[in-house]
PDB file as gemmi writes it, atoms N, CA and C in Angstrom:
CRYST1    1.000    1.000    1.000  90.00  90.00  90.00 P 1                      
ATOM      1  N   MET A   1       0.861  -1.170   0.000  1.00  0.00           N  
ATOM      2  CA  MET A   1       0.000   0.000   0.000  1.00  0.00           C  
ATOM      3  C   MET A   1       0.910   1.236   0.000  1.00  0.00           C  
ATOM      4  N   ARG A   2       0.613   2.199  -0.837  1.00  0.00           N  
ATOM      5  CA  ARG A   2       1.459   3.388  -0.879  1.00  0.00           C  
ATOM      6  C   ARG A   2       0.840   4.523  -0.078  1.00  0.00           C  
ATOM      7  N   ARG A   3       1.680   5.389   0.409  1.00  0.00           N  
ATOM      8  CA  ARG A   3       1.240   6.546   1.177  1.00  0.00           C  
ATOM      9  C   ARG A   3       0.757   7.641   0.248  1.00  0.00           C  
ATOM     10  N   VAL A   4      -0.342   8.251   0.592  1.00  0.00           N  
ATOM     11  CA  VAL A   4      -0.865   9.370  -0.177  1.00  0.00           C  
ATOM     12  C   VAL A   4      -0.518  10.641   0.574  1.00  0.00           C  
ATOM     13  N   ARG A   5       0.126  11.553  -0.094  1.00  0.00           N  
ATOM     14  CA  ARG A   5       0.486  12.824   0.541  1.00  0.00           C  
ATOM     15  C   ARG A   5      -0.203  13.956  -0.200  1.00  0.00           C  
ATOM     16  N   ARG A   6      -0.796  14.847   0.581  1.00  0.00           N  
ATOM     17  CA  ARG A   6      -1.451  16.012  -0.004  1.00  0.00           C  
ATOM     18  C   ARG A   6      -0.817  17.258   0.582  1.00  0.00           C  
ATOM     19  N   LYS A   7      -0.747  18.300  -0.221  1.00  0.00           N  
ATOM     20  CA  LYS A   7      -0.260  19.572   0.294  1.00  0.00           C  
ATOM     21  C   LYS A   7      -1.217  20.076   1.351  1.00  0.00           C  
ATOM     22  N   GLY A   8      -0.679  20.503   2.469  1.00  0.00           N  
ATOM     23  CA  GLY A   8      -1.514  21.064   3.522  1.00  0.00           C  
ATOM     24  C   GLY A   8      -2.340  20.029   4.265  1.00  0.00           C  
ATOM     25  N   ALA A   9      -2.026  18.760   4.102  1.00  0.00           N  
ATOM     26  CA  ALA A   9      -2.799  17.714   4.789  1.00  0.00           C  
ATOM     27  C   ALA A   9      -2.646  17.868   6.292  1.00  0.00           C  
ATOM     28  N   ASN A  10      -3.719  17.594   7.005  1.00  0.00           N  
ATOM     29  CA  ASN A  10      -3.710  17.701   8.458  1.00  0.00           C  
ATOM     30  C   ASN A  10      -2.766  16.656   9.037  1.00  0.00           C  
ATOM     31  N   LYS A  11      -1.815  17.110   9.835  1.00  0.00           N  
ATOM     32  CA  LYS A  11      -0.826  16.208  10.421  1.00  0.00           C  
ATOM     33  C   LYS A  11      -1.289  15.627  11.752  1.00  0.00           C  
ATOM     34  N   ASP A  12      -2.397  16.110  12.299  1.00  0.00           N  
ATOM     35  CA  ASP A  12      -2.885  15.615  13.584  1.00  0.00           C  
ATOM     36  C   ASP A  12      -3.348  14.174  13.461  1.00  0.00           C  
ATOM     37  N   LYS A  13      -3.117  13.432  14.538  1.00  0.00           N  
ATOM     38  CA  LYS A  13      -3.545  12.042  14.586  1.00  0.00           C  
ATOM     39  C   LYS A  13      -4.917  11.995  15.227  1.00  0.00           C  
ATOM     40  N   VAL A  14      -5.903  11.470  14.525  1.00  0.00           N  
ATOM     41  CA  VAL A  14      -7.280  11.475  15.007  1.00  0.00           C  
ATOM     42  C   VAL A  14      -7.471  10.513  16.162  1.00  0.00           C  
ATOM     43  N   PHE A  15      -7.004   9.290  16.044  1.00  0.00           N  
ATOM     44  CA  PHE A  15      -7.204   8.286  17.081  1.00  0.00           C  
ATOM     45  C   PHE A  15      -5.890   7.864  17.723  1.00  0.00           C  
ATOM     46  N   GLY A  16      -4.932   8.760  17.759  1.00  0.00           N  
ATOM     47  CA  GLY A  16      -3.698   8.501  18.484  1.00  0.00           C  
ATOM     48  C   GLY A  16      -2.599   7.804  17.713  1.00  0.00           C  
ATOM     49  N   CYS A  17      -2.809   7.527  16.439  1.00  0.00           N  
ATOM     50  CA  CYS A  17      -1.746   6.912  15.654  1.00  0.00           C  
ATOM     51  C   CYS A  17      -1.924   7.266  14.180  1.00  0.00           C  
ATOM     52  N   ASP A  18      -0.861   7.095  13.449  1.00  0.00           N  
ATOM     53  CA  ASP A  18      -0.888   7.322  12.012  1.00  0.00           C  
ATOM     54  C   ASP A  18      -1.724   6.223  11.348  1.00  0.00           C  
ATOM     55  N   LEU A  19      -2.590   6.591  10.423  1.00  0.00           N  
ATOM     56  CA  LEU A  19      -3.483   5.627   9.782  1.00  0.00           C  
ATOM     57  C   LEU A  19      -2.709   4.513   9.078  1.00  0.00           C  
ATOM     58  N   MET A  20      -1.680   4.856   8.343  1.00  0.00           N  
ATOM     59  CA  MET A  20      -0.912   3.832   7.629  1.00  0.00           C  
ATOM     60  C   MET A  20      -0.224   2.879   8.603  1.00  0.00           C  
ATOM     61  N   GLU A  21       0.290   3.416   9.723  1.00  0.00           N  
ATOM     62  CA  GLU A  21       0.911   2.556  10.730  1.00  0.00           C  
ATOM     63  C   GLU A  21      -0.120   1.599  11.318  1.00  0.00           C  
ATOM     64  N   HIS A  22      -1.311   2.112  11.589  1.00  0.00           N  
ATOM     65  CA  HIS A  22      -2.383   1.282  12.145  1.00  0.00           C  
ATOM     66  C   HIS A  22      -2.762   0.160  11.176  1.00  0.00           C  
ATOM     67  N   LEU A  23      -2.946   0.498   9.918  1.00  0.00           N  
ATOM     68  CA  LEU A  23      -3.338  -0.506   8.926  1.00  0.00           C  
ATOM     69  C   LEU A  23      -2.258  -1.573   8.762  1.00  0.00           C  
ATOM     70  N   THR A  24      -1.010  -1.160   8.790  1.00  0.00           N  
ATOM     71  CA  THR A  24       0.090  -2.113   8.679  1.00  0.00           C  
ATOM     72  C   THR A  24       0.132  -3.027   9.899  1.00  0.00           C  
ATOM     73  N   ALA A  25      -0.002  -2.438  11.091  1.00  0.00           N  
ATOM     74  CA  ALA A  25       0.063  -3.214  12.334  1.00  0.00           C  
ATOM     75  C   ALA A  25      -1.083  -4.210  12.464  1.00  0.00           C  
ATOM     76  N   THR A  26      -2.254  -3.847  11.954  1.00  0.00           N  
ATOM     77  CA  THR A  26      -3.424  -4.725  12.076  1.00  0.00           C  
ATOM     78  C   THR A  26      -3.635  -5.599  10.844  1.00  0.00           C  
ATOM     79  N   ASN A  27      -2.777  -5.423   9.839  1.00  0.00           N  
ATOM     80  CA  ASN A  27      -2.880  -6.174   8.588  1.00  0.00           C  
ATOM     81  C   ASN A  27      -4.274  -6.030   7.964  1.00  0.00           C  
ATOM     82  N   GLN A  28      -4.800  -4.807   7.991  1.00  0.00           N  
ATOM     83  CA  GLN A  28      -6.124  -4.506   7.448  1.00  0.00           C  
ATOM     84  C   GLN A  28      -5.982  -3.478   6.334  1.00  0.00           C  
ATOM     85  N   ASP A  29      -6.948  -3.448   5.422  1.00  0.00           N  
ATOM     86  CA  ASP A  29      -6.949  -2.409   4.395  1.00  0.00           C  
ATOM     87  C   ASP A  29      -7.934  -1.295   4.731  1.00  0.00           C  
ATOM     88  N   VAL A  30      -8.802  -1.529   5.718  1.00  0.00           N  
ATOM     89  CA  VAL A  30      -9.777  -0.538   6.178  1.00  0.00           C  
ATOM     90  C   VAL A  30      -9.732  -0.536   7.704  1.00  0.00           C  
ATOM     91  N   PRO A  31      -9.684   0.648   8.339  1.00  0.00           N  
ATOM     92  CA  PRO A  31      -9.664   0.690   9.807  1.00  0.00           C  
ATOM     93  C   PRO A  31     -10.894   0.002  10.409  1.00  0.00           C  
ATOM     94  N   VAL A  32     -10.695  -0.696  11.524  1.00  0.00           N  
ATOM     95  CA  VAL A  32     -11.773  -1.431  12.182  1.00  0.00           C  
ATOM     96  C   VAL A  32     -12.939  -0.511  12.516  1.00  0.00           C  
ATOM     97  N   VAL A  33     -12.654   0.695  13.001  1.00  0.00           N  
ATOM     98  CA  VAL A  33     -13.730   1.618  13.373  1.00  0.00           C  
ATOM     99  C   VAL A  33     -14.573   1.978  12.154  1.00  0.00           C  
ATOM    100  N   LEU A  34     -13.950   2.175  11.014  1.00  0.00           N  
ATOM    101  CA  LEU A  34     -14.692   2.494   9.792  1.00  0.00           C  
ATOM    102  C   LEU A  34     -15.508   1.294   9.317  1.00  0.00           C  
ATOM    103  N   ARG A  35     -14.920   0.122   9.385  1.00  0.00           N  
ATOM    104  CA  ARG A  35     -15.630  -1.094   8.983  1.00  0.00           C  
ATOM    105  C   ARG A  35     -16.853  -1.325   9.880  1.00  0.00           C  
ATOM    106  N   SER A  36     -16.683  -1.165  11.207  1.00  0.00           N  
ATOM    107  CA  SER A  36     -17.800  -1.355  12.148  1.00  0.00           C  
ATOM    108  C   SER A  36     -18.929  -0.373  11.877  1.00  0.00           C  
ATOM    109  N   CYS A  37     -18.558   0.885  11.687  1.00  0.00           N  
ATOM    110  CA  CYS A  37     -19.580   1.913  11.444  1.00  0.00           C  
ATOM    111  C   CYS A  37     -20.321   1.662  10.133  1.00  0.00           C  
ATOM    112  N   SER A  38     -19.585   1.359   9.086  1.00  0.00           N  
ATOM    113  CA  SER A  38     -20.241   1.161   7.793  1.00  0.00           C  
ATOM    114  C   SER A  38     -21.124  -0.087   7.799  1.00  0.00           C  
ATOM    115  N   GLU A  39     -20.691  -1.149   8.485  1.00  0.00           N  
ATOM    116  CA  GLU A  39     -21.533  -2.347   8.580  1.00  0.00           C  
ATOM    117  C   GLU A  39     -22.830  -2.039   9.323  1.00  0.00           C  
ATOM    118  N   PHE A  40     -22.729  -1.238  10.385  1.00  0.00           N  
ATOM    119  CA  PHE A  40     -23.928  -0.882  11.137  1.00  0.00           C  
ATOM    120  C   PHE A  40     -24.872  -0.041  10.281  1.00  0.00           C  
ATOM    121  N   VAL A  41     -24.327   0.969   9.614  1.00  0.00           N  
ATOM    122  CA  VAL A  41     -25.155   1.848   8.782  1.00  0.00           C  
ATOM    123  C   VAL A  41     -25.814   1.054   7.660  1.00  0.00           C  
ATOM    124  N   GLU A  42     -25.053   0.207   7.007  1.00  0.00           N  
ATOM    125  CA  GLU A  42     -25.612  -0.588   5.912  1.00  0.00           C  
ATOM    126  C   GLU A  42     -26.699  -1.537   6.404  1.00  0.00           C  
ATOM    127  N   GLY A  43     -26.550  -2.046   7.613  1.00  0.00           N  
ATOM    128  CA  GLY A  43     -27.519  -2.990   8.140  1.00  0.00           C  
ATOM    129  C   GLY A  43     -28.740  -2.367   8.783  1.00  0.00           C  
ATOM    130  N   HIS A  44     -28.578  -1.150   9.317  1.00  0.00           N  
ATOM    131  CA  HIS A  44     -29.662  -0.554  10.096  1.00  0.00           C  
ATOM    132  C   HIS A  44     -30.077   0.848   9.666  1.00  0.00           C  
ATOM    133  N   GLY A  45     -29.303   1.486   8.858  1.00  0.00           N  
ATOM    134  CA  GLY A  45     -29.581   2.889   8.569  1.00  0.00           C  
ATOM    135  C   GLY A  45     -29.752   3.200   7.104  1.00  0.00           C  
ATOM    136  N   ILE A  46     -30.439   2.368   6.402  1.00  0.00           N  
ATOM    137  CA  ILE A  46     -30.625   2.599   4.977  1.00  0.00           C  
ATOM    138  C   ILE A  46     -31.554   3.798   4.786  1.00  0.00           C  
ATOM    139  N   VAL A  47     -30.929   4.941   4.693  1.00  0.00           N  
ATOM    140  CA  VAL A  47     -31.641   6.203   4.532  1.00  0.00           C  
ATOM    141  C   VAL A  47     -30.968   6.947   3.387  1.00  0.00           C  
ATOM    142  N   ASP A  48     -31.761   7.459   2.480  1.00  0.00           N  
ATOM    143  CA  ASP A  48     -31.214   8.203   1.357  1.00  0.00           C  
ATOM    144  C   ASP A  48     -30.368   9.366   1.857  1.00  0.00           C  
ATOM    145  N   GLY A  49     -29.139   9.445   1.414  1.00  0.00           N  
ATOM    146  CA  GLY A  49     -28.259  10.547   1.778  1.00  0.00           C  
ATOM    147  C   GLY A  49     -27.529  10.389   3.094  1.00  0.00           C  
ATOM    148  N   ILE A  50     -27.576   9.217   3.711  1.00  0.00           N  
ATOM    149  CA  ILE A  50     -26.984   9.020   5.038  1.00  0.00           C  
ATOM    150  C   ILE A  50     -25.494   9.356   5.060  1.00  0.00           C  
ATOM    151  N   TYR A  51     -24.771   9.103   3.994  1.00  0.00           N  
ATOM    152  CA  TYR A  51     -23.335   9.373   3.971  1.00  0.00           C  
ATOM    153  C   TYR A  51     -23.007  10.828   3.629  1.00  0.00           C  
ATOM    154  N   ARG A  52     -24.002  11.622   3.291  1.00  0.00           N  
ATOM    155  CA  ARG A  52     -23.756  13.027   2.945  1.00  0.00           C  
ATOM    156  C   ARG A  52     -23.983  13.968   4.114  1.00  0.00           C  
ATOM    157  N   LEU A  53     -24.527  13.479   5.224  1.00  0.00           N  
ATOM    158  CA  LEU A  53     -24.830  14.339   6.365  1.00  0.00           C  
ATOM    159  C   LEU A  53     -23.653  14.404   7.321  1.00  0.00           C  
ATOM    160  N   SER A  54     -23.354  15.600   7.810  1.00  0.00           N  
ATOM    161  CA  SER A  54     -22.283  15.767   8.790  1.00  0.00           C  
ATOM    162  C   SER A  54     -22.780  15.404  10.174  1.00  0.00           C  
ATOM    163  N   GLY A  55     -21.876  14.938  11.008  1.00  0.00           N  
ATOM    164  CA  GLY A  55     -22.219  14.609  12.389  1.00  0.00           C  
ATOM    165  C   GLY A  55     -22.204  15.846  13.265  1.00  0.00           C  
ATOM    166  N   VAL A  56     -22.789  15.724  14.444  1.00  0.00           N  
ATOM    167  CA  VAL A  56     -22.781  16.801  15.426  1.00  0.00           C  
ATOM    168  C   VAL A  56     -21.381  16.856  16.030  1.00  0.00           C  
ATOM    169  N   SER A  57     -20.771  18.030  16.013  1.00  0.00           N  
ATOM    170  CA  SER A  57     -19.393  18.196  16.455  1.00  0.00           C  
ATOM    171  C   SER A  57     -19.147  17.680  17.871  1.00  0.00           C  
ATOM    172  N   SER A  58     -20.063  17.957  18.795  1.00  0.00           N  
ATOM    173  CA  SER A  58     -19.859  17.513  20.182  1.00  0.00           C  
ATOM    174  C   SER A  58     -19.864  15.988  20.280  1.00  0.00           C  
ATOM    175  N   ASN A  59     -20.717  15.326  19.512  1.00  0.00           N  
ATOM    176  CA  ASN A  59     -20.735  13.855  19.518  1.00  0.00           C  
ATOM    177  C   ASN A  59     -19.462  13.282  18.907  1.00  0.00           C  
ATOM    178  N   ILE A  60     -18.969  13.922  17.868  1.00  0.00           N  
ATOM    179  CA  ILE A  60     -17.737  13.466  17.232  1.00  0.00           C  
ATOM    180  C   ILE A  60     -16.580  13.573  18.215  1.00  0.00           C  
ATOM    181  N   GLN A  61     -16.520  14.673  18.959  1.00  0.00           N  
ATOM    182  CA  GLN A  61     -15.450  14.853  19.949  1.00  0.00           C  
ATOM    183  C   GLN A  61     -15.542  13.810  21.057  1.00  0.00           C  
ATOM    184  N   LYS A  62     -16.762  13.470  21.504  1.00  0.00           N  
ATOM    185  CA  LYS A  62     -16.926  12.439  22.537  1.00  0.00           C  
ATOM    186  C   LYS A  62     -16.434  11.090  22.023  1.00  0.00           C  
ATOM    187  N   LEU A  63     -16.789  10.756  20.799  1.00  0.00           N  
ATOM    188  CA  LEU A  63     -16.338   9.497  20.206  1.00  0.00           C  
ATOM    189  C   LEU A  63     -14.821   9.455  20.111  1.00  0.00           C  
ATOM    190  N   ARG A  64     -14.257  10.546  19.651  1.00  0.00           N  
ATOM    191  CA  ARG A  64     -12.809  10.632  19.498  1.00  0.00           C  
ATOM    192  C   ARG A  64     -12.123  10.455  20.848  1.00  0.00           C  
ATOM    193  N   SER A  65     -12.600  11.150  21.853  1.00  0.00           N  
ATOM    194  CA  SER A  65     -12.025  11.081  23.194  1.00  0.00           C  
ATOM    195  C   SER A  65     -12.127   9.676  23.770  1.00  0.00           C  
ATOM    196  N   ASN A  66     -13.291   9.068  23.672  1.00  0.00           N  
ATOM    197  CA  ASN A  66     -13.482   7.726  24.223  1.00  0.00           C  
ATOM    198  C   ASN A  66     -12.658   6.679  23.490  1.00  0.00           C  
ATOM    199  N   LYS A  67     -12.497   6.820  22.194  1.00  0.00           N  
ATOM    200  CA  LYS A  67     -11.725   5.847  21.421  1.00  0.00           C  
ATOM    201  C   LYS A  67     -10.257   5.911  21.812  1.00  0.00           C  
ATOM    202  N   VAL A  68      -9.747   7.108  22.102  1.00  0.00           N  
ATOM    203  CA  VAL A  68      -8.347   7.261  22.481  1.00  0.00           C  
ATOM    204  C   VAL A  68      -8.108   6.731  23.889  1.00  0.00           C  
ATOM    205  N   THR A  69      -9.001   7.049  24.834  1.00  0.00           N  
ATOM    206  CA  THR A  69      -8.795   6.642  26.224  1.00  0.00           C  
ATOM    207  C   THR A  69      -9.237   5.211  26.498  1.00  0.00           C  
ATOM    208  N   GLN A  70     -10.137   4.685  25.686  1.00  0.00           N  
ATOM    209  CA  GLN A  70     -10.648   3.323  25.870  1.00  0.00           C  
ATOM    210  C   GLN A  70     -10.605   2.604  24.520  1.00  0.00           C  
ATOM    211  N   PRO A  71      -9.462   2.013  24.156  1.00  0.00           N  
ATOM    212  CA  PRO A  71      -9.316   1.423  22.819  1.00  0.00           C  
ATOM    213  C   PRO A  71     -10.399   0.421  22.435  1.00  0.00           C  
ATOM    214  N   GLN A  72     -10.990  -0.251  23.388  1.00  0.00           N  
ATOM    215  CA  GLN A  72     -12.025  -1.233  23.063  1.00  0.00           C  
ATOM    216  C   GLN A  72     -13.422  -0.630  23.125  1.00  0.00           C  
ATOM    217  N   TYR A  73     -13.493   0.701  23.169  1.00  0.00           N  
ATOM    218  CA  TYR A  73     -14.771   1.404  23.263  1.00  0.00           C  
ATOM    219  C   TYR A  73     -15.712   0.944  22.155  1.00  0.00           C  
ATOM    220  N   ASN A  74     -16.935   0.617  22.522  1.00  0.00           N  
ATOM    221  CA  ASN A  74     -17.906   0.106  21.553  1.00  0.00           C  
ATOM    222  C   ASN A  74     -18.611   1.265  20.851  1.00  0.00           C  
ATOM    223  N   ILE A  75     -18.105   1.623  19.692  1.00  0.00           N  
ATOM    224  CA  ILE A  75     -18.633   2.770  18.958  1.00  0.00           C  
ATOM    225  C   ILE A  75     -20.069   2.534  18.490  1.00  0.00           C  
ATOM    226  N   ILE A  76     -20.413   1.305  18.173  1.00  0.00           N  
ATOM    227  CA  ILE A  76     -21.777   1.012  17.733  1.00  0.00           C  
ATOM    228  C   ILE A  76     -22.758   1.246  18.878  1.00  0.00           C  
ATOM    229  N   TYR A  77     -22.403   0.839  20.094  1.00  0.00           N  
ATOM    230  CA  TYR A  77     -23.263   1.091  21.259  1.00  0.00           C  
ATOM    231  C   TYR A  77     -23.465   2.592  21.428  1.00  0.00           C  
ATOM    232  N   TYR A  78     -22.382   3.361  21.325  1.00  0.00           N  
ATOM    233  CA  TYR A  78     -22.473   4.808  21.489  1.00  0.00           C  
ATOM    234  C   TYR A  78     -23.401   5.417  20.440  1.00  0.00           C  
ATOM    235  N   ILE A  79     -23.224   5.037  19.200  1.00  0.00           N  
ATOM    236  CA  ILE A  79     -24.027   5.607  18.113  1.00  0.00           C  
ATOM    237  C   ILE A  79     -25.507   5.315  18.319  1.00  0.00           C  
ATOM    238  N   THR A  80     -25.830   4.094  18.716  1.00  0.00           N  
ATOM    239  CA  THR A  80     -27.243   3.745  18.873  1.00  0.00           C  
ATOM    240  C   THR A  80     -27.868   4.385  20.097  1.00  0.00           C  
ATOM    241  N   ARG A  81     -27.074   4.795  21.074  1.00  0.00           N  
ATOM    242  CA  ARG A  81     -27.610   5.395  22.295  1.00  0.00           C  
ATOM    243  C   ARG A  81     -27.582   6.925  22.285  1.00  0.00           C  
ATOM    244  N   HIS A  82     -26.755   7.530  21.426  1.00  0.00           N  
ATOM    245  CA  HIS A  82     -26.550   8.973  21.474  1.00  0.00           C  
ATOM    246  C   HIS A  82     -26.915   9.705  20.195  1.00  0.00           C  
ATOM    247  N   THR A  83     -27.730   9.116  19.368  1.00  0.00           N  
ATOM    248  CA  THR A  83     -28.182   9.813  18.163  1.00  0.00           C  
ATOM    249  C   THR A  83     -29.684   9.996  18.229  1.00  0.00           C  
ATOM    250  N   ASN A  84     -30.145  11.003  17.535  1.00  0.00           N  
ATOM    251  CA  ASN A  84     -31.588  11.281  17.543  1.00  0.00           C  
ATOM    252  C   ASN A  84     -32.307  10.474  16.507  1.00  0.00           C  
TER     253      ASN A  84                                                      
END                                                                             
């Protein structure tokens, strides 16, 4: 897998590690968190335009914080309990 570099790309680590390092370490081509979320949405959230809507910033920050401090945090449980 090759690294994609963009001018001005955000250097911050979202979940505490570099994405390419994570994918290499887990021998995956898609991050587990992304796979879990997409499987849930495909199975339970078939709504026109679901992938075009932005999330609520405060909920995104809570997810980010919990994922960093609790690596086994169940994101699917959070999504089903904290969305309208």
